[in-house]
């Protein structure tokens, strides 16, 4: 006899994964309520989950052979985040912070959900500006949402990831990376309005146009929980306040002349980057739709110049990556991510990939820089349950 009205069996084990991302264009616009256009990549972080019956959460990573494992009671999370976060080893703040943010977002009593063991493995390069952190957050949020039966949608999971990053880790980032990791689609970019979180999936069409997207990881490490990132954010907030708007998103390129009269030169240049970058995202999406990916090269180049000269978040290695890729025939190139290190991207004809790679490597060797790691990426699927 088939039982009726029975609850589905509780999910006690599984594997989930979420990708890193490349931002095609729209840098430091997300926390200004503006526009971004990232895509998820094929490098992913996966988490194997099993439930436990003692109300505890443990996190361990395959990359540190379990040495960085943390195990605590779910009821302790509230006491630890955000004030006592420093007691937790840094990498573990991402998954534990997501667990905390999910319980908070849903008003769930930590004593009412099963304990979990989470084991992470990842092939997303760390510190390369490819959002290895958003990949951990997306995998964790997807797994816990299913196992704890929270019923949250992908945008809510992205928000929990961002809250973890902001409050549990202490990095004052926007929501781009989490949204890209949750919403990614094969061969498509995510055109996101960071004020409304309205997301459109836009075909990128790289392969049909004979193009590849090359990532040039400069190996210069960066961290957004310290220094420059927060300073840039503060300058943007100052600029918005001087202009009397809620966020720089509310300014147009035509407002810049007035902005220049009202603020100091540094603040003005920070503002000019964000306002023109928002416009470049809109132009890139429109150009892609009308003329295909080959036509966006100039916008990528202009974005890099704006980050180098106005926002001042590039480093010599990123500039050299961009300049040497372009000189070797790239359609367009720019640094990607938060800056101060990490990776550049270059849109390159398929048959020029070996030549551009060799040219960038040679330029780095001549400059005495550490050898970069250069590889192609493909727009890929967002977070999912794998098993
Ligand atoms: C980092 C942050 C994002 C975004 C970018 C810059 O990747 O995590 O929220 O601000 O920098 O565009």
PDB file of N, CA and C in Angstrom, residues 88-122:
ATOM      1  N   UNK A  88      37.456  32.569  15.109  1.00  0.00           N
ATOM      2  CA  UNK A  88      37.315  31.491  14.122  1.00  0.00           C
ATOM      3  C   UNK A  88      38.375  31.669  13.032  1.00  0.00           C
ATOM      4  N   UNK A  89      39.053  30.603  12.666  1.00  0.00           N
ATOM      5  CA  UNK A  89      40.060  30.666  11.613  1.00  0.00           C
ATOM      6  C   UNK A  89      39.403  31.223  10.341  1.00  0.00           C
ATOM      7  N   UNK A  90      40.128  32.069   9.587  1.00  0.00           N
ATOM      8  CA  UNK A  90      39.456  32.908   8.589  1.00  0.00           C
ATOM      9  C   UNK A  90      38.627  32.121   7.564  1.00  0.00           C
ATOM     10  N   UNK A  91      39.165  31.074   6.984  1.00  0.00           N
ATOM     11  CA  UNK A  91      38.404  30.416   5.907  1.00  0.00           C
ATOM     12  C   UNK A  91      37.073  29.872   6.417  1.00  0.00           C
ATOM     13  N   UNK A  92      37.064  29.429   7.712  1.00  0.00           N
ATOM     14  CA  UNK A  92      35.853  28.813   8.259  1.00  0.00           C
ATOM     15  C   UNK A  92      34.751  29.828   8.534  1.00  0.00           C
ATOM     16  N   UNK A  93      35.138  31.126   8.563  1.00  0.00           N
ATOM     17  CA  UNK A  93      34.102  32.146   8.785  1.00  0.00           C
ATOM     18  C   UNK A  93      33.118  32.200   7.610  1.00  0.00           C
ATOM     19  N   UNK A  94      33.582  31.816   6.425  1.00  0.00           N
ATOM     20  CA  UNK A  94      32.674  31.857   5.264  1.00  0.00           C
ATOM     21  C   UNK A  94      31.544  30.847   5.419  1.00  0.00           C
ATOM     22  N   UNK A  95      31.814  29.541   5.555  1.00  0.00           N
ATOM     23  CA  UNK A  95      30.696  28.606   5.687  1.00  0.00           C
ATOM     24  C   UNK A  95      29.931  28.766   6.998  1.00  0.00           C
ATOM     25  N   UNK A  96      30.636  29.001   8.109  1.00  0.00           N
ATOM     26  CA  UNK A  96      29.920  29.159   9.382  1.00  0.00           C
ATOM     27  C   UNK A  96      29.092  30.438   9.358  1.00  0.00           C
ATOM     28  N   UNK A  97      29.628  31.475   8.711  1.00  0.00           N
ATOM     29  CA  UNK A  97      28.884  32.727   8.590  1.00  0.00           C
ATOM     30  C   UNK A  97      27.628  32.551   7.746  1.00  0.00           C
ATOM     31  N   UNK A  98      27.715  31.716   6.725  1.00  0.00           N
ATOM     32  CA  UNK A  98      26.523  31.450   5.911  1.00  0.00           C
ATOM     33  C   UNK A  98      25.468  30.714   6.743  1.00  0.00           C
ATOM     34  N   UNK A  99      25.904  29.721   7.521  1.00  0.00           N
ATOM     35  CA  UNK A  99      24.949  28.994   8.377  1.00  0.00           C
ATOM     36  C   UNK A  99      24.251  29.975   9.318  1.00  0.00           C
ATOM     37  N   UNK A 100      25.055  30.850   9.908  1.00  0.00           N
ATOM     38  CA  UNK A 100      24.505  31.871  10.818  1.00  0.00           C
ATOM     39  C   UNK A 100      23.531  32.791  10.082  1.00  0.00           C
ATOM     40  N   UNK A 101      23.928  33.282   8.908  1.00  0.00           N
ATOM     41  CA  UNK A 101      23.078  34.223   8.159  1.00  0.00           C
ATOM     42  C   UNK A 101      21.773  33.560   7.719  1.00  0.00           C
ATOM     43  N   UNK A 102      21.837  32.291   7.351  1.00  0.00           N
ATOM     44  CA  UNK A 102      20.611  31.591   6.921  1.00  0.00           C
ATOM     45  C   UNK A 102      19.644  31.426   8.089  1.00  0.00           C
ATOM     46  N   UNK A 103      20.170  31.056   9.257  1.00  0.00           N
ATOM     47  CA  UNK A 103      19.295  30.889  10.431  1.00  0.00           C
ATOM     48  C   UNK A 103      18.668  32.229  10.789  1.00  0.00           C
ATOM     49  N   UNK A 104      19.494  33.286  10.727  1.00  0.00           N
ATOM     50  CA  UNK A 104      18.984  34.626  11.026  1.00  0.00           C
ATOM     51  C   UNK A 104      17.920  35.060  10.029  1.00  0.00           C
ATOM     52  N   UNK A 105      18.210  34.849   8.738  1.00  0.00           N
ATOM     53  CA  UNK A 105      17.300  35.347   7.687  1.00  0.00           C
ATOM     54  C   UNK A 105      15.928  34.684   7.785  1.00  0.00           C
ATOM     55  N   UNK A 106      15.900  33.456   8.245  1.00  0.00           N
ATOM     56  CA  UNK A 106      14.639  32.717   8.273  1.00  0.00           C
ATOM     57  C   UNK A 106      14.046  32.644   9.672  1.00  0.00           C
ATOM     58  N   UNK A 107      14.734  33.252  10.651  1.00  0.00           N
ATOM     59  CA  UNK A 107      14.250  33.193  12.022  1.00  0.00           C
ATOM     60  C   UNK A 107      14.163  31.761  12.541  1.00  0.00           C
ATOM     61  N   UNK A 108      15.113  30.931  12.084  1.00  0.00           N
ATOM     62  CA  UNK A 108      15.069  29.519  12.467  1.00  0.00           C
ATOM     63  C   UNK A 108      15.801  29.298  13.788  1.00  0.00           C
ATOM     64  N   UNK A 109      15.171  28.578  14.688  1.00  0.00           N
ATOM     65  CA  UNK A 109      15.810  28.213  15.956  1.00  0.00           C
ATOM     66  C   UNK A 109      16.907  27.183  15.668  1.00  0.00           C
ATOM     67  N   UNK A 110      18.169  27.508  15.996  1.00  0.00           N
ATOM     68  CA  UNK A 110      19.263  26.567  15.685  1.00  0.00           C
ATOM     69  C   UNK A 110      19.083  25.192  16.335  1.00  0.00           C
ATOM     70  N   UNK A 111      18.284  25.145  17.390  1.00  0.00           N
ATOM     71  CA  UNK A 111      18.061  23.849  18.041  1.00  0.00           C
ATOM     72  C   UNK A 111      17.059  22.992  17.267  1.00  0.00           C
ATOM     73  N   UNK A 112      16.416  23.586  16.242  1.00  0.00           N
ATOM     74  CA  UNK A 112      15.359  22.851  15.536  1.00  0.00           C
ATOM     75  C   UNK A 112      15.844  22.195  14.249  1.00  0.00           C
ATOM     76  N   UNK A 113      17.114  22.429  13.871  1.00  0.00           N
ATOM     77  CA  UNK A 113      17.617  21.843  12.615  1.00  0.00           C
ATOM     78  C   UNK A 113      18.715  20.825  12.936  1.00  0.00           C
ATOM     79  N   UNK A 114      18.914  19.854  12.039  1.00  0.00           N
ATOM     80  CA  UNK A 114      19.955  18.865  12.312  1.00  0.00           C
ATOM     81  C   UNK A 114      21.360  19.458  12.245  1.00  0.00           C
ATOM     82  N   UNK A 115      22.265  18.922  13.032  1.00  0.00           N
ATOM     83  CA  UNK A 115      23.673  19.279  12.901  1.00  0.00           C
ATOM     84  C   UNK A 115      24.208  18.787  11.572  1.00  0.00           C
ATOM     85  N   UNK A 116      25.341  19.350  11.160  1.00  0.00           N
ATOM     86  CA  UNK A 116      25.898  18.987   9.846  1.00  0.00           C
ATOM     87  C   UNK A 116      27.421  18.916   9.891  1.00  0.00           C
ATOM     88  N   UNK A 117      27.963  17.969   9.152  1.00  0.00           N
ATOM     89  CA  UNK A 117      29.394  17.936   8.849  1.00  0.00           C
ATOM     90  C   UNK A 117      29.555  18.398   7.407  1.00  0.00           C
ATOM     91  N   UNK A 118      30.412  19.391   7.186  1.00  0.00           N
ATOM     92  CA  UNK A 118      30.618  19.929   5.832  1.00  0.00           C
ATOM     93  C   UNK A 118      32.094  19.782   5.457  1.00  0.00           C
ATOM     94  N   UNK A 119      32.343  19.127   4.344  1.00  0.00           N
ATOM     95  CA  UNK A 119      33.727  18.976   3.872  1.00  0.00           C
ATOM     96  C   UNK A 119      33.852  19.617   2.500  1.00  0.00           C
ATOM     97  N   UNK A 120      34.780  20.571   2.395  1.00  0.00           N
ATOM     98  CA  UNK A 120      34.912  21.369   1.174  1.00  0.00           C
ATOM     99  C   UNK A 120      36.106  20.925   0.331  1.00  0.00           C
ATOM    100  N   UNK A 121      35.908  20.991  -0.972  1.00  0.00           N
ATOM    101  CA  UNK A 121      37.021  20.822  -1.912  1.00  0.00           C
ATOM    102  C   UNK A 121      36.807  21.865  -2.999  1.00  0.00           C
ATOM    103  N   UNK A 122      37.893  22.399  -3.561  1.00  0.00           N
ATOM    104  CA  UNK A 122      37.714  23.482  -4.517  1.00  0.00           C
ATOM    105  C   UNK A 122      38.825  23.504  -5.546  1.00  0.00           C
TER     106      UNK A 122
END
